mmCIF file of C-alpha atoms in Angstrom:
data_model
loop_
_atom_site.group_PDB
_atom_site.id
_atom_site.type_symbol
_atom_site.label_atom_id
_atom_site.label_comp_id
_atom_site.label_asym_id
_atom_site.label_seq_id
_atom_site.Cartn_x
_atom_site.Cartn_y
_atom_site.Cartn_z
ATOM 1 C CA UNK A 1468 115.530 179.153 94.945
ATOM 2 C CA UNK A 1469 115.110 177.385 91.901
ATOM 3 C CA UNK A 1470 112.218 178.062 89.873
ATOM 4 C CA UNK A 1471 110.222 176.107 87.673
ATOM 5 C CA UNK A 1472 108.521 177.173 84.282
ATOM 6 C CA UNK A 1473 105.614 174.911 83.154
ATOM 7 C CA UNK A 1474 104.383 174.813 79.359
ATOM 8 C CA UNK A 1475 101.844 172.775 78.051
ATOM 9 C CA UNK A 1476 101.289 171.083 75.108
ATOM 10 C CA UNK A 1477 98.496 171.379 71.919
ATOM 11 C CA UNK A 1478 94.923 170.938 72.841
ATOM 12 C CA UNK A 1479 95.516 171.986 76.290
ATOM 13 C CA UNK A 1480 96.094 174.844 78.863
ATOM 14 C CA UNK A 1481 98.091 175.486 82.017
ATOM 15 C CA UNK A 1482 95.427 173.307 83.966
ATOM 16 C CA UNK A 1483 96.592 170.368 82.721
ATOM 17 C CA UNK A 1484 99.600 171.008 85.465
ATOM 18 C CA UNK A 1485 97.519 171.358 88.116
ATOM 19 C CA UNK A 1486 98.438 167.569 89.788
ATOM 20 C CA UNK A 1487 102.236 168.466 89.275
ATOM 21 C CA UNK A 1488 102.118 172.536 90.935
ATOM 22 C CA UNK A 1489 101.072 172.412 94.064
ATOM 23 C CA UNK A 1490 104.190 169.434 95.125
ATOM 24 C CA UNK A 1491 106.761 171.264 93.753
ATOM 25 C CA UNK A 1492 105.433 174.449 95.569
ATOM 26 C CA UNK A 1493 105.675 172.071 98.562
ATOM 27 C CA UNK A 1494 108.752 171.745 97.777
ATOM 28 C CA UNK A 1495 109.370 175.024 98.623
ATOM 29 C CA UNK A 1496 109.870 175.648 94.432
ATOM 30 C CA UNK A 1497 108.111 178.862 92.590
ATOM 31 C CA UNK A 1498 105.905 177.567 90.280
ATOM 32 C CA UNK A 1499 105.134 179.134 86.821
ATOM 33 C CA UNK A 1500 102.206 177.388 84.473
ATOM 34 C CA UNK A 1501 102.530 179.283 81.729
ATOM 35 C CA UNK A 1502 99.863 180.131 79.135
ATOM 36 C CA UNK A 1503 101.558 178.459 75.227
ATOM 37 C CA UNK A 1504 99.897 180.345 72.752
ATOM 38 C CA UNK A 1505 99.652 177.291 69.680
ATOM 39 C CA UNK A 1506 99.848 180.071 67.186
ATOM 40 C CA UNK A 1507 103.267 179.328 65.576
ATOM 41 C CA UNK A 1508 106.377 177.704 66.828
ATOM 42 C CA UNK A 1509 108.403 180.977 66.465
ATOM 43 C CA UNK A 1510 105.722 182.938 68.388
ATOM 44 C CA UNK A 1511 104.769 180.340 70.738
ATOM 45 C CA UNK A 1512 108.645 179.927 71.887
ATOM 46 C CA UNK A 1513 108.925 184.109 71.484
ATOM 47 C CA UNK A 1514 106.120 184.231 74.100
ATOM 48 C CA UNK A 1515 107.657 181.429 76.753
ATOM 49 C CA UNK A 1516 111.391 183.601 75.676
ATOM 50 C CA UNK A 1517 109.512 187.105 76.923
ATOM 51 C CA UNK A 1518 108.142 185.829 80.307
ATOM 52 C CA UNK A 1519 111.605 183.611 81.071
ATOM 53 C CA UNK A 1520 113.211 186.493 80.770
ATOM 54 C CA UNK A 1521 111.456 188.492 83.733
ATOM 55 C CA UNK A 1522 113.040 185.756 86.186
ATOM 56 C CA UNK A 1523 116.697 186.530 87.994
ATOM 57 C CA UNK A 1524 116.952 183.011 89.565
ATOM 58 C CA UNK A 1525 117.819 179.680 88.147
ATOM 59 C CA UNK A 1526 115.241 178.274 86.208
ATOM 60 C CA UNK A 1527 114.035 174.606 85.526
ATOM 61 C CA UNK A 1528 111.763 174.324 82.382
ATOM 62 C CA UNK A 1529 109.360 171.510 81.457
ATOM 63 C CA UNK A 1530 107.499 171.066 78.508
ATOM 64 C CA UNK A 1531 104.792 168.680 77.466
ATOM 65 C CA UNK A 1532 103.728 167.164 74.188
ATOM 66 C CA UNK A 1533 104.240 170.249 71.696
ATOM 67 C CA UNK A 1534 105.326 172.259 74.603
ATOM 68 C CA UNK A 1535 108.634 170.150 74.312
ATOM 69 C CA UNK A 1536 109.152 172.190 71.203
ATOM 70 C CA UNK A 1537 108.807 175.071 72.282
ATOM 71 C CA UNK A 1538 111.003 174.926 75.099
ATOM 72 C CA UNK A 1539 113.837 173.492 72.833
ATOM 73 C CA UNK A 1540 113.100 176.911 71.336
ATOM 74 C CA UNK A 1541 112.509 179.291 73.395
ATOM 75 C CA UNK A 1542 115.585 178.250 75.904
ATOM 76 C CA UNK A 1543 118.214 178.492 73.839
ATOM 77 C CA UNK A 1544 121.211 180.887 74.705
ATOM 78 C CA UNK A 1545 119.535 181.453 78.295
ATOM 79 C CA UNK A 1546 122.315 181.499 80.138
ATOM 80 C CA UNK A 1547 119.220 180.936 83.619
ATOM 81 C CA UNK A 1548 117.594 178.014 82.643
ATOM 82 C CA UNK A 1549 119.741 175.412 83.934
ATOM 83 C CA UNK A 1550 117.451 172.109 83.324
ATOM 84 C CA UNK A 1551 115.035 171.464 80.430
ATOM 85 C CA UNK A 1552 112.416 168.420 81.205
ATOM 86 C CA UNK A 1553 110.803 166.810 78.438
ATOM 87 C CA UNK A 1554 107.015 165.024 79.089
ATOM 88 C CA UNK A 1555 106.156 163.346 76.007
ATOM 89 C CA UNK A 1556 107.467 165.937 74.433
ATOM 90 C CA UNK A 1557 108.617 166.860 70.972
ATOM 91 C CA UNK A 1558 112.389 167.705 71.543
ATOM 92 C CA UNK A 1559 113.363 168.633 68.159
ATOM 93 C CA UNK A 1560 116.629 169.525 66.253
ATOM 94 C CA UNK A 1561 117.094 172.571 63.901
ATOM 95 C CA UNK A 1562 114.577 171.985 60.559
ATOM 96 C CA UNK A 1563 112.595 169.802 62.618
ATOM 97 C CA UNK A 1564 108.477 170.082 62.930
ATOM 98 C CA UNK A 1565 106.694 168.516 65.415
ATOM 99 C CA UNK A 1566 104.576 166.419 63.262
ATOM 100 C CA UNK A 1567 106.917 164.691 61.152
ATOM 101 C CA UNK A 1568 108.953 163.482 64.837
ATOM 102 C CA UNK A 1569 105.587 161.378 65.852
ATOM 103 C CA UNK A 1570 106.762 159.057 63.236
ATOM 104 C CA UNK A 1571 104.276 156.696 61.223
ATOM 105 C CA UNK A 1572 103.039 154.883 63.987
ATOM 106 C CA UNK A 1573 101.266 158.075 65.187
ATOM 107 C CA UNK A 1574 97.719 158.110 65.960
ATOM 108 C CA UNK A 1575 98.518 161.516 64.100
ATOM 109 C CA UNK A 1576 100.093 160.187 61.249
ATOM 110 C CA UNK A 1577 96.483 159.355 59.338
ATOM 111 C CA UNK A 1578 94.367 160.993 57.041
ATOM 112 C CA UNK A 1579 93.897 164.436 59.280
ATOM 113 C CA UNK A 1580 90.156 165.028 58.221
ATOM 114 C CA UNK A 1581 89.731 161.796 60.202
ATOM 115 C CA UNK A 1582 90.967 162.925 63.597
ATOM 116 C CA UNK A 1583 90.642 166.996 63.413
ATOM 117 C CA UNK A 1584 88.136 168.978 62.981
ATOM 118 C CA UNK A 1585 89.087 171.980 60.670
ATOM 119 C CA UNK A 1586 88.344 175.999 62.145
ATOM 120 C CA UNK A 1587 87.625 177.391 59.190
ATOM 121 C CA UNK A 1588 86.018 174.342 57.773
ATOM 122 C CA UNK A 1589 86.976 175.226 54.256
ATOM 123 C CA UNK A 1590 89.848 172.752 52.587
ATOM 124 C CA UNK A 1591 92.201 172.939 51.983
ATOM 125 C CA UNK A 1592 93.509 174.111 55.427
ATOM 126 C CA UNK A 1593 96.127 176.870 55.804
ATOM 127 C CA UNK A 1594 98.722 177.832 57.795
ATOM 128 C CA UNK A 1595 96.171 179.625 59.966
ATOM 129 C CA UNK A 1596 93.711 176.833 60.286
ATOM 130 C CA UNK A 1597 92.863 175.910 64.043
ATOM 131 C CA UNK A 1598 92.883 171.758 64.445
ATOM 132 C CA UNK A 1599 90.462 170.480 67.396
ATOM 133 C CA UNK A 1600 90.913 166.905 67.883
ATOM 134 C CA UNK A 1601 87.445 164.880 67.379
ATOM 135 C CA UNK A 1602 86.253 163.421 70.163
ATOM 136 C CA UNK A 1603 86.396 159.860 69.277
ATOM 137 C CA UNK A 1604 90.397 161.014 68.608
ATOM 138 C CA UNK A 1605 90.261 161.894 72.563
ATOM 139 C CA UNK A 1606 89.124 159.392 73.808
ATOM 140 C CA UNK A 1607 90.772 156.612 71.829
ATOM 141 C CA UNK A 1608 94.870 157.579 71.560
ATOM 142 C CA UNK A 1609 95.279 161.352 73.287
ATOM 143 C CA UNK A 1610 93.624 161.054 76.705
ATOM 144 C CA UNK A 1611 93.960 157.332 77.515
ATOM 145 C CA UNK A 1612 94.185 156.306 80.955
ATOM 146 C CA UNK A 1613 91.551 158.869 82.045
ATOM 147 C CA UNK A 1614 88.234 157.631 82.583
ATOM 148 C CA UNK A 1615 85.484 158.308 80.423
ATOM 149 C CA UNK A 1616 84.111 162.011 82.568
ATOM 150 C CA UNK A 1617 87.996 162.754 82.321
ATOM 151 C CA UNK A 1618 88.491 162.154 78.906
ATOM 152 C CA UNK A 1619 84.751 164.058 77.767
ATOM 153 C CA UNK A 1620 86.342 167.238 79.571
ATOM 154 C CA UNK A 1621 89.284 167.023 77.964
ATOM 155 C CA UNK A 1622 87.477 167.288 74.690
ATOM 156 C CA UNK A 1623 85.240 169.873 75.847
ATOM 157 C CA UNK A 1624 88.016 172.335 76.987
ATOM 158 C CA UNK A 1625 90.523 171.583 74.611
ATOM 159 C CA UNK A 1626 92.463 174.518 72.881
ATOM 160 C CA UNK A 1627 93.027 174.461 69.391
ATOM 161 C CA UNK A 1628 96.634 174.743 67.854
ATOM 162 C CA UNK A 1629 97.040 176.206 64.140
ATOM 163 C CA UNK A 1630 98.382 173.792 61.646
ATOM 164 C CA UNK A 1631 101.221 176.007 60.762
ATOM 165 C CA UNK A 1632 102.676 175.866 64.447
ATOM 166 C CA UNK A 1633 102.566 171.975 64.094
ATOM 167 C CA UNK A 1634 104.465 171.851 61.270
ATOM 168 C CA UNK A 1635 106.788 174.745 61.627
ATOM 169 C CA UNK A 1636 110.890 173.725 61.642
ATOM 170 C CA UNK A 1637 112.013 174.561 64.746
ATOM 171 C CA UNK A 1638 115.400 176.398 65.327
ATOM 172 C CA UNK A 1639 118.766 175.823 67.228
ATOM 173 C CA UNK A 1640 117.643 173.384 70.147
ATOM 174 C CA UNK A 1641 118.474 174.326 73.946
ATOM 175 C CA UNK A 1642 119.658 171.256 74.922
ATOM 176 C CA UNK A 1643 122.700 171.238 72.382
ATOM 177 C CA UNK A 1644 123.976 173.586 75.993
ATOM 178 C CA UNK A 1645 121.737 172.680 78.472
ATOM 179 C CA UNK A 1646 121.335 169.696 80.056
ATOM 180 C CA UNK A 1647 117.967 167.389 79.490
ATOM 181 C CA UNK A 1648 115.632 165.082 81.329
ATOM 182 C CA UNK A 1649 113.213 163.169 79.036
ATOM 183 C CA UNK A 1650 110.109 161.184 80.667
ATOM 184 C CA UNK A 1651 108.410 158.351 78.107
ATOM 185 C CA UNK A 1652 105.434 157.647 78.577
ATOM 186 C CA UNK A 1653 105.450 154.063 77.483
ATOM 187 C CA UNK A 1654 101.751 153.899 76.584
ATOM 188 C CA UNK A 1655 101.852 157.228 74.540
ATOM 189 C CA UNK A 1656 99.366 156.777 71.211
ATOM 190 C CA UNK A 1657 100.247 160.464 70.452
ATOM 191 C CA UNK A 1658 103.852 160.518 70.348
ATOM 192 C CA UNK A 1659 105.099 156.708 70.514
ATOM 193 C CA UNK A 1660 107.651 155.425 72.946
ATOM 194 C CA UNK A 1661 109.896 154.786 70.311
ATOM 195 C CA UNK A 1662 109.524 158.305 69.036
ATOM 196 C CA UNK A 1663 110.466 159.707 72.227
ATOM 197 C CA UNK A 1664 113.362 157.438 72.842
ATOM 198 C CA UNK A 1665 114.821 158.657 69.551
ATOM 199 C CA UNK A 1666 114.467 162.480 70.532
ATOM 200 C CA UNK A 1667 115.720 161.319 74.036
ATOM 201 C CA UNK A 1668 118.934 160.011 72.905
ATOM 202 C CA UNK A 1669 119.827 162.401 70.101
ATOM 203 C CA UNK A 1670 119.017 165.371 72.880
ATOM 204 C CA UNK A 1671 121.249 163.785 75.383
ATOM 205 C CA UNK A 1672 118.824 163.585 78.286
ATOM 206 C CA UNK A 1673 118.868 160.845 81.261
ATOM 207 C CA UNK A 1674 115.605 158.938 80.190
ATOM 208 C CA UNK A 1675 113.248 157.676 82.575
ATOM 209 C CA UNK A 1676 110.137 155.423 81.576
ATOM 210 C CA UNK A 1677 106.332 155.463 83.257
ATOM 211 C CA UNK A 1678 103.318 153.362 82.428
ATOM 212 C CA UNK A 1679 101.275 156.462 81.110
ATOM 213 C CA UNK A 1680 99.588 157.445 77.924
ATOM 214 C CA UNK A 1681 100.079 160.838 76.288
ATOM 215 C CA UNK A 1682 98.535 163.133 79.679
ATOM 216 C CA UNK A 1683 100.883 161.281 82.046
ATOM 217 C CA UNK A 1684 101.245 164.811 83.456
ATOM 218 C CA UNK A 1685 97.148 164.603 84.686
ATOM 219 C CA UNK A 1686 97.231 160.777 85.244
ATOM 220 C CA UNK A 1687 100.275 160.389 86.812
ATOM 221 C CA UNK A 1688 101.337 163.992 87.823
ATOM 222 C CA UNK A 1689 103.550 162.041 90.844
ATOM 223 C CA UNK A 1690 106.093 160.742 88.304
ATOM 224 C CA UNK A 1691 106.340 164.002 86.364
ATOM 225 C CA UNK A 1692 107.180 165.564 90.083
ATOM 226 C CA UNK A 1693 109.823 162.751 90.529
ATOM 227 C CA UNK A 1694 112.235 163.960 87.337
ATOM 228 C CA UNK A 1695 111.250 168.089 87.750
ATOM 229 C CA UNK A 1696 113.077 167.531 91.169
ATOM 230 C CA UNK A 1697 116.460 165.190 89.745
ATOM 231 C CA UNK A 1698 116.578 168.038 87.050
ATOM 232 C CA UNK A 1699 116.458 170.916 89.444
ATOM 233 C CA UNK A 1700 119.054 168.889 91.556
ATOM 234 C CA UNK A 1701 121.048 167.996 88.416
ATOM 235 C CA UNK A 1702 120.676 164.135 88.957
#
């Protein structure tokens, strides 16, 4: 049976699955949300690599947000992963970092002492430096279409990410040899629709569209089901 890897994105943890688990377990799927470490790209996608590589059967793997790149990473040459799914997700080509493929209209593309706070607080940041989004930055572009309790936990149990792993170039991309489904999230203030259409189309993946900002997954976990099972049946 097919099984089905789930890594999530900056600023979150494997909970943020939780709506999309238990129907594809239904489904009679095994189910995998996987911890993503946000340290570095390399690492991050080293770490997904490691635990991939204790599964015999086929394997479908979705990313979300950041998670996207580290899929595209850590999937490449895997001769079991037979779908990557992309949730607003970075999908990335080789010398690519995350940041720059949000593109200028961005919510991240600002002044970043305006929407981060900075762990060390000293400037300038380094590579090392853990970015929390502020909470006003929460609740106006990353968790949209939550209501306000939602939103206020998201910003209370967000995990950080390091700068570095934000702005790392990733590597040789999976889905140059393994084919992609990419879901937009057409109200996405994180990553932009029209970002994600670009990294859509130069990836190859069968695009789908849903009304949802950038935590579709939590908001509408039924559509992210929807295109985990056409990828697992290669439709």
């Amino acid at each position: 049976m097919t099984e089905v890897v789930l890594v999530h994105g900056a600023w979150a943890d494997a909970s943020s699955w939780s709506g999309v688990v238990q129907p594809l377990r239904d489904d009679g799927f095994t189910v995998r949300a996987i911890a993503n470490p946000l340290r570095s790209l390399s690492g991050d996608a080293a770490a997904v690599r490691a635990f991939l590589a204790t599964l015999a059967g086929p394997i479908v793997l979705a990313g979300h947000s950041y998670g996207g790149a580290v899929i595209t990473n850590a999937a490449t040459g895997l001769p079991n992963v037979e779908a990557l799914v992309y949730v607003n997700a970075f999908a990335p080509d080789a010398g690519q970092a995350a940041t720059q493929l949000a593109g200028p209209e961005s919510a991240l593309s600002v002044d970043p002492t305006t929407i981060f706070d900075f762990v060390p607080a000293a400037l300038p940041p380094t590579r090392e430096t853990e970015l929390y989004l502020k909470p006003e930055t929460v609740f106006e572009s990353f968790a949209t279409g939550l209501d306000d309790d939602g939103k206020a936990l998201v910003a209370a149990t967000q995990r950080a990410a390091t700068l570095g792993a934000l702005n790392e170039p990733s590597g040789e991309p999976a889905w140059r040899t393994i084919p992609s489904w990419y879901l937009v999230g057409t109200e996405d203030r994180i990553i932009p629709p029209d970002a994600q259409q670009a990294m859509a189309k130069y990836a190859g993946a069968e695009v789908t569209e849903y009304a949802a900002g950038h935590v579709g997954l939590i908001t509408h976990p039924g559509d992210v089901v929807q295109i985990i099972r056409r990828a697992a049946a290669g439709r």
